[in-house]
Amino acid sequence: GPITAEELGEFEGALAEAAAVATGVLLIGSLPHGAPKNYFRQLLTHVRCPVILDIRGPELLAALEDRPTVIKPNREEIEQTLGALIRTDEHMRDAVAELQRRGARGVVATSGAGDVWVAVGPEIHCISPPSIAAVVNPIGCGDCVAAGIAWGLANGGDLIAAVDIGLQTAAKNLQTLLPSDFDGRREQLARR
């Protein structure tokens, strides 16, 4: 059934408590049935550290008013949010610029195995993700990109470097049967 106002309040309280000591906050996904469209924006009132949003539609448009640090929608989510088809690189540039105009300080626009568009201030960069010889399972790759960005920013990297970490994390995810079934720390130590 629909989520209750009491449940939404409990979650908001828990997020506020965690955000008070966090170095970064990452909000991903869709709102449950019964949640108001401005709920993510409501949550952002409790966040003073960098925030990354991987959301779409009216929820994203409402949250943009709070000037999130980074948003990470994919091409289809941007189309849904802005009500415009993105068929060319110029369309993507225009859409990314529009999301910034509406409040996003940074934009990371993914497109599956395609290029990733990253906007930082007035600059828009196009980054090619790593090529993967054998894709096992793409489920969770967008979440891995967002998590890698969050980790990179929380550890002092700029957005371009953080996106690279996110893309490397998604590339690892593509090679696992279960989503995010790897330990990047263990693999990093093994390479040393």
PDB file of C-alpha atoms in Angstrom:
ATOM      1  CA  GLY A   1       0.000   0.000   0.000  1.00  0.00           C
ATOM      2  CA  PRO A   2       0.921   3.665  -0.095  1.00  0.00           C
ATOM      3  CA  ILE A   3       3.519   4.914   2.330  1.00  0.00           C
ATOM      4  CA  THR A   4       2.099   6.782   5.322  1.00  0.00           C
ATOM      5  CA  ALA A   5       2.906  10.289   6.510  1.00  0.00           C
ATOM      6  CA  GLU A   6       4.288   8.732   9.699  1.00  0.00           C
ATOM      7  CA  GLU A   7       6.711   6.538   7.714  1.00  0.00           C
ATOM      8  CA  LEU A   8       7.821   9.511   5.622  1.00  0.00           C
ATOM      9  CA  GLY A   9       8.411  11.509   8.806  1.00  0.00           C
ATOM     10  CA  GLU A  10      10.444   8.692  10.362  1.00  0.00           C
ATOM     11  CA  PHE A  11      12.631   8.455   7.279  1.00  0.00           C
ATOM     12  CA  GLU A  12      13.093  12.219   7.154  1.00  0.00           C
ATOM     13  CA  GLY A  13      14.175  12.218  10.806  1.00  0.00           C
ATOM     14  CA  ALA A  14      16.652   9.388  10.226  1.00  0.00           C
ATOM     15  CA  LEU A  15      18.087  11.148   7.174  1.00  0.00           C
ATOM     16  CA  ALA A  16      18.413  14.447   9.067  1.00  0.00           C
ATOM     17  CA  GLU A  17      20.309  12.680  11.859  1.00  0.00           C
ATOM     18  CA  ALA A  18      22.657  10.898   9.446  1.00  0.00           C
ATOM     19  CA  ALA A  19      23.169  13.997   7.258  1.00  0.00           C
ATOM     20  CA  ALA A  20      24.246  16.051  10.282  1.00  0.00           C
ATOM     21  CA  VAL A  21      27.518  14.088  10.427  1.00  0.00           C
ATOM     22  CA  ALA A  22      27.843  13.010   6.772  1.00  0.00           C
ATOM     23  CA  THR A  23      30.498  14.180   4.323  1.00  0.00           C
ATOM     24  CA  GLY A  24      28.073  13.567   1.478  1.00  0.00           C
ATOM     25  CA  VAL A  25      24.521  12.402   0.799  1.00  0.00           C
ATOM     26  CA  LEU A  26      23.388  10.311  -2.146  1.00  0.00           C
ATOM     27  CA  LEU A  27      19.672  10.016  -2.904  1.00  0.00           C
ATOM     28  CA  ILE A  28      18.739   7.491  -5.593  1.00  0.00           C
ATOM     29  CA  GLY A  29      15.522   6.119  -6.980  1.00  0.00           C
ATOM     30  CA  SER A  30      11.814   6.702  -7.183  1.00  0.00           C
ATOM     31  CA  LEU A  31       9.475   7.851  -4.478  1.00  0.00           C
ATOM     32  CA  PRO A  32       7.105   5.279  -3.027  1.00  0.00           C
ATOM     33  CA  HIS A  33       3.414   5.553  -3.822  1.00  0.00           C
ATOM     34  CA  GLY A  34       1.866   8.178  -1.571  1.00  0.00           C
ATOM     35  CA  ALA A  35       4.962  10.362  -1.157  1.00  0.00           C
ATOM     36  CA  PRO A  36       4.622  14.000  -2.252  1.00  0.00           C
ATOM     37  CA  LYS A  37       6.510  14.973  -5.418  1.00  0.00           C
ATOM     38  CA  ASN A  38       8.560  17.510  -3.449  1.00  0.00           C
ATOM     39  CA  TYR A  39       9.720  14.957  -0.844  1.00  0.00           C
ATOM     40  CA  PHE A  40      13.336  14.877  -2.079  1.00  0.00           C
ATOM     41  CA  ARG A  41      13.425  18.671  -1.875  1.00  0.00           C
ATOM     42  CA  GLN A  42      12.028  18.429   1.643  1.00  0.00           C
ATOM     43  CA  LEU A  43      14.822  15.988   2.540  1.00  0.00           C
ATOM     44  CA  LEU A  44      17.433  18.369   1.138  1.00  0.00           C
ATOM     45  CA  THR A  45      16.495  21.005   3.733  1.00  0.00           C
ATOM     46  CA  HIS A  46      18.323  18.797   6.266  1.00  0.00           C
ATOM     47  CA  VAL A  47      21.510  18.420   4.222  1.00  0.00           C
ATOM     48  CA  ARG A  48      24.463  20.800   4.538  1.00  0.00           C
ATOM     49  CA  CYS A  49      27.111  18.622   2.874  1.00  0.00           C
ATOM     50  CA  PRO A  50      27.454  17.867  -0.863  1.00  0.00           C
ATOM     51  CA  VAL A  51      24.447  15.996  -2.251  1.00  0.00           C
ATOM     52  CA  ILE A  52      24.124  13.811  -5.333  1.00  0.00           C
ATOM     53  CA  LEU A  53      20.676  13.093  -6.745  1.00  0.00           C
ATOM     54  CA  ASP A  54      19.903  10.222  -9.091  1.00  0.00           C
ATOM     55  CA  ILE A  55      16.195  10.928  -9.527  1.00  0.00           C
ATOM     56  CA  ARG A  56      13.906  12.057 -12.334  1.00  0.00           C
ATOM     57  CA  GLY A  57      10.702  13.791 -13.351  1.00  0.00           C
ATOM     58  CA  PRO A  58       8.749  16.199 -11.162  1.00  0.00           C
ATOM     59  CA  GLU A  59      10.770  15.064  -8.137  1.00  0.00           C
ATOM     60  CA  LEU A  60      13.995  16.210  -9.802  1.00  0.00           C
ATOM     61  CA  LEU A  61      12.492  19.488 -10.994  1.00  0.00           C
ATOM     62  CA  ALA A  62      11.338  20.291  -7.445  1.00  0.00           C
ATOM     63  CA  ALA A  63      14.738  19.344  -5.964  1.00  0.00           C
ATOM     64  CA  LEU A  64      16.615  21.533  -8.463  1.00  0.00           C
ATOM     65  CA  GLU A  65      15.263  24.557  -6.618  1.00  0.00           C
ATOM     66  CA  ASP A  66      17.573  23.580  -3.723  1.00  0.00           C
ATOM     67  CA  ARG A  67      20.668  23.708  -6.010  1.00  0.00           C
ATOM     68  CA  PRO A  68      22.005  20.158  -5.505  1.00  0.00           C
ATOM     69  CA  THR A  69      25.743  19.609  -5.875  1.00  0.00           C
ATOM     70  CA  VAL A  70      25.362  16.997  -8.623  1.00  0.00           C
ATOM     71  CA  ILE A  71      22.490  15.316 -10.419  1.00  0.00           C
ATOM     72  CA  LYS A  72      22.995  12.056 -12.331  1.00  0.00           C
ATOM     73  CA  PRO A  73      20.053  11.286 -14.592  1.00  0.00           C
ATOM     74  CA  ASN A  74      20.334   9.062 -17.634  1.00  0.00           C
ATOM     75  CA  ARG A  75      19.223  10.122 -21.110  1.00  0.00           C
ATOM     76  CA  GLU A  76      15.706   8.681 -20.761  1.00  0.00           C
ATOM     77  CA  GLU A  77      15.255  10.288 -17.349  1.00  0.00           C
ATOM     78  CA  ILE A  78      16.288  13.666 -18.772  1.00  0.00           C
ATOM     79  CA  GLU A  79      13.801  13.248 -21.605  1.00  0.00           C
ATOM     80  CA  GLN A  80      11.075  12.420 -19.088  1.00  0.00           C
ATOM     81  CA  THR A  81      12.034  15.289 -16.797  1.00  0.00           C
ATOM     82  CA  LEU A  82      12.278  17.990 -19.468  1.00  0.00           C
ATOM     83  CA  GLY A  83       9.669  16.575 -21.846  1.00  0.00           C
ATOM     84  CA  ALA A  84      12.095  16.738 -24.773  1.00  0.00           C
ATOM     85  CA  LEU A  85      13.633  14.094 -27.019  1.00  0.00           C
ATOM     86  CA  ILE A  86      17.424  13.845 -27.008  1.00  0.00           C
ATOM     87  CA  ARG A  87      18.636  12.485 -30.327  1.00  0.00           C
ATOM     88  CA  THR A  88      21.873  14.387 -30.968  1.00  0.00           C
ATOM     89  CA  ASP A  89      24.895  15.625 -29.059  1.00  0.00           C
ATOM     90  CA  GLU A  90      23.532  19.160 -29.421  1.00  0.00           C
ATOM     91  CA  HIS A  91      20.233  18.078 -27.838  1.00  0.00           C
ATOM     92  CA  MET A  92      22.192  16.600 -24.926  1.00  0.00           C
ATOM     93  CA  ARG A  93      24.258  19.773 -24.495  1.00  0.00           C
ATOM     94  CA  ASP A  94      21.072  21.842 -24.473  1.00  0.00           C
ATOM     95  CA  ALA A  95      19.378  19.523 -21.957  1.00  0.00           C
ATOM     96  CA  VAL A  96      22.385  19.532 -19.610  1.00  0.00           C
ATOM     97  CA  ALA A  97      22.572  23.332 -19.814  1.00  0.00           C
ATOM     98  CA  GLU A  98      18.835  23.549 -19.064  1.00  0.00           C
ATOM     99  CA  LEU A  99      19.229  21.375 -15.950  1.00  0.00           C
ATOM    100  CA  GLN A 100      22.001  23.702 -14.781  1.00  0.00           C
ATOM    101  CA  ARG A 101      19.864  26.743 -15.528  1.00  0.00           C
ATOM    102  CA  ARG A 102      17.135  25.240 -13.342  1.00  0.00           C
ATOM    103  CA  GLY A 103      19.507  24.778 -10.393  1.00  0.00           C
ATOM    104  CA  ALA A 104      21.905  21.824 -10.720  1.00  0.00           C
ATOM    105  CA  ARG A 105      25.443  22.915  -9.913  1.00  0.00           C
ATOM    106  CA  GLY A 106      26.855  19.831 -11.628  1.00  0.00           C
ATOM    107  CA  VAL A 107      25.259  17.425 -14.088  1.00  0.00           C
ATOM    108  CA  VAL A 108      26.361  13.910 -15.019  1.00  0.00           C
ATOM    109  CA  ALA A 109      24.181  12.596 -17.847  1.00  0.00           C
ATOM    110  CA  THR A 110      24.677   8.923 -18.660  1.00  0.00           C
ATOM    111  CA  SER A 111      23.467   6.948 -21.642  1.00  0.00           C
ATOM    112  CA  GLY A 112      24.074   3.253 -21.032  1.00  0.00           C
ATOM    113  CA  ALA A 113      27.284   2.254 -22.802  1.00  0.00           C
ATOM    114  CA  GLY A 114      27.333   5.631 -24.595  1.00  0.00           C
ATOM    115  CA  ASP A 115      29.172   8.802 -23.738  1.00  0.00           C
ATOM    116  CA  VAL A 116      28.709  10.537 -20.403  1.00  0.00           C
ATOM    117  CA  TRP A 117      28.107  14.286 -20.406  1.00  0.00           C
ATOM    118  CA  VAL A 118      29.526  16.143 -17.418  1.00  0.00           C
ATOM    119  CA  ALA A 119      28.738  19.800 -16.759  1.00  0.00           C
ATOM    120  CA  VAL A 120      30.788  21.767 -14.265  1.00  0.00           C
ATOM    121  CA  GLY A 121      30.062  25.486 -14.313  1.00  0.00           C
ATOM    122  CA  PRO A 122      29.978  26.685 -17.922  1.00  0.00           C
ATOM    123  CA  GLU A 123      32.065  23.751 -19.181  1.00  0.00           C
ATOM    124  CA  ILE A 124      30.472  20.611 -20.599  1.00  0.00           C
ATOM    125  CA  HIS A 125      32.716  17.571 -21.079  1.00  0.00           C
ATOM    126  CA  CYS A 126      31.964  14.396 -23.007  1.00  0.00           C
ATOM    127  CA  ILE A 127      33.605  11.296 -21.506  1.00  0.00           C
ATOM    128  CA  SER A 128      33.652   7.825 -23.034  1.00  0.00           C
ATOM    129  CA  PRO A 129      33.125   5.018 -20.521  1.00  0.00           C
ATOM    130  CA  PRO A 130      35.619   2.133 -20.408  1.00  0.00           C
ATOM    131  CA  SER A 131      34.950  -0.548 -22.987  1.00  0.00           C
ATOM    132  CA  ILE A 132      34.051  -3.948 -21.601  1.00  0.00           C
ATOM    133  CA  ALA A 133      34.781  -7.100 -23.595  1.00  0.00           C
ATOM    134  CA  ALA A 134      32.077  -9.261 -22.034  1.00  0.00           C
ATOM    135  CA  VAL A 135      29.060  -7.753 -20.311  1.00  0.00           C
ATOM    136  CA  VAL A 136      27.595 -10.101 -17.708  1.00  0.00           C
ATOM    137  CA  ASN A 137      24.868  -7.971 -16.110  1.00  0.00           C
ATOM    138  CA  PRO A 138      24.116  -4.229 -16.505  1.00  0.00           C
ATOM    139  CA  ILE A 139      21.678  -4.031 -13.560  1.00  0.00           C
ATOM    140  CA  GLY A 140      22.832  -1.497 -10.991  1.00  0.00           C
ATOM    141  CA  CYS A 141      25.389   0.278 -13.190  1.00  0.00           C
ATOM    142  CA  GLY A 142      23.715   3.671 -12.792  1.00  0.00           C
ATOM    143  CA  ASP A 143      23.757   3.249  -9.019  1.00  0.00           C
ATOM    144  CA  CYS A 144      27.432   2.288  -9.207  1.00  0.00           C
ATOM    145  CA  VAL A 145      28.219   5.453 -11.184  1.00  0.00           C
ATOM    146  CA  ALA A 146      26.399   7.565  -8.577  1.00  0.00           C
ATOM    147  CA  ALA A 147      28.152   5.790  -5.683  1.00  0.00           C
ATOM    148  CA  GLY A 148      31.547   6.233  -7.316  1.00  0.00           C
ATOM    149  CA  ILE A 149      30.872   9.928  -7.836  1.00  0.00           C
ATOM    150  CA  ALA A 150      29.844  10.290  -4.188  1.00  0.00           C
ATOM    151  CA  TRP A 151      32.983   8.481  -3.023  1.00  0.00           C
ATOM    152  CA  GLY A 152      35.226  10.531  -5.307  1.00  0.00           C
ATOM    153  CA  LEU A 153      33.768  13.863  -4.180  1.00  0.00           C
ATOM    154  CA  ALA A 154      33.815  12.860  -0.494  1.00  0.00           C
ATOM    155  CA  ASN A 155      37.510  12.060  -0.852  1.00  0.00           C
ATOM    156  CA  GLY A 156      38.413  15.454  -2.279  1.00  0.00           C
ATOM    157  CA  GLY A 157      38.266  14.797  -6.009  1.00  0.00           C
ATOM    158  CA  ASP A 158      36.765  17.149  -8.549  1.00  0.00           C
ATOM    159  CA  LEU A 159      33.668  16.102 -10.493  1.00  0.00           C
ATOM    160  CA  ILE A 160      35.573  14.843 -13.548  1.00  0.00           C
ATOM    161  CA  ALA A 161      37.807  12.610 -11.397  1.00  0.00           C
ATOM    162  CA  ALA A 162      34.763  11.450  -9.406  1.00  0.00           C
ATOM    163  CA  VAL A 163      32.924  10.524 -12.617  1.00  0.00           C
ATOM    164  CA  ASP A 164      35.937   8.451 -13.668  1.00  0.00           C
ATOM    165  CA  ILE A 165      35.701   6.536 -10.375  1.00  0.00           C
ATOM    166  CA  GLY A 166      31.979   6.044 -10.983  1.00  0.00           C
ATOM    167  CA  LEU A 167      32.569   4.738 -14.500  1.00  0.00           C
ATOM    168  CA  GLN A 168      35.263   2.334 -13.294  1.00  0.00           C
ATOM    169  CA  THR A 169      32.869   1.098 -10.610  1.00  0.00           C
ATOM    170  CA  ALA A 170      30.112   0.575 -13.185  1.00  0.00           C
ATOM    171  CA  ALA A 171      32.572  -1.279 -15.424  1.00  0.00           C
ATOM    172  CA  LYS A 172      33.296  -3.670 -12.541  1.00  0.00           C
ATOM    173  CA  ASN A 173      29.567  -4.087 -12.000  1.00  0.00           C
ATOM    174  CA  LEU A 174      29.054  -5.031 -15.664  1.00  0.00           C
ATOM    175  CA  GLN A 175      31.345  -8.002 -15.106  1.00  0.00           C
ATOM    176  CA  THR A 176      29.473  -9.479 -12.130  1.00  0.00           C
ATOM    177  CA  LEU A 177      26.448 -11.739 -12.099  1.00  0.00           C
ATOM    178  CA  LEU A 178      24.864 -10.028  -9.088  1.00  0.00           C
ATOM    179  CA  PRO A 179      24.650  -6.216  -8.975  1.00  0.00           C
ATOM    180  CA  SER A 180      27.603  -4.652  -7.138  1.00  0.00           C
ATOM    181  CA  ASP A 181      28.984  -8.053  -6.111  1.00  0.00           C
ATOM    182  CA  PHE A 182      32.597  -6.911  -5.804  1.00  0.00           C
ATOM    183  CA  ASP A 183      34.830  -5.298  -3.210  1.00  0.00           C
ATOM    184  CA  GLY A 184      36.730  -2.394  -4.718  1.00  0.00           C
ATOM    185  CA  ARG A 185      38.892  -1.996  -1.628  1.00  0.00           C
ATOM    186  CA  ARG A 186      40.082  -5.606  -1.802  1.00  0.00           C
ATOM    187  CA  GLU A 187      40.791  -5.286  -5.542  1.00  0.00           C
ATOM    188  CA  GLN A 188      42.624  -1.993  -5.017  1.00  0.00           C
ATOM    189  CA  LEU A 189      44.878  -3.597  -2.371  1.00  0.00           C
ATOM    190  CA  ALA A 190      45.575  -6.561  -4.653  1.00  0.00           C
ATOM    191  CA  ARG A 191      46.890  -4.216  -7.372  1.00  0.00           C
ATOM    192  CA  ARG A 192      49.463  -2.608  -5.040  1.00  0.00           C
TER     193      ARG A 192
END
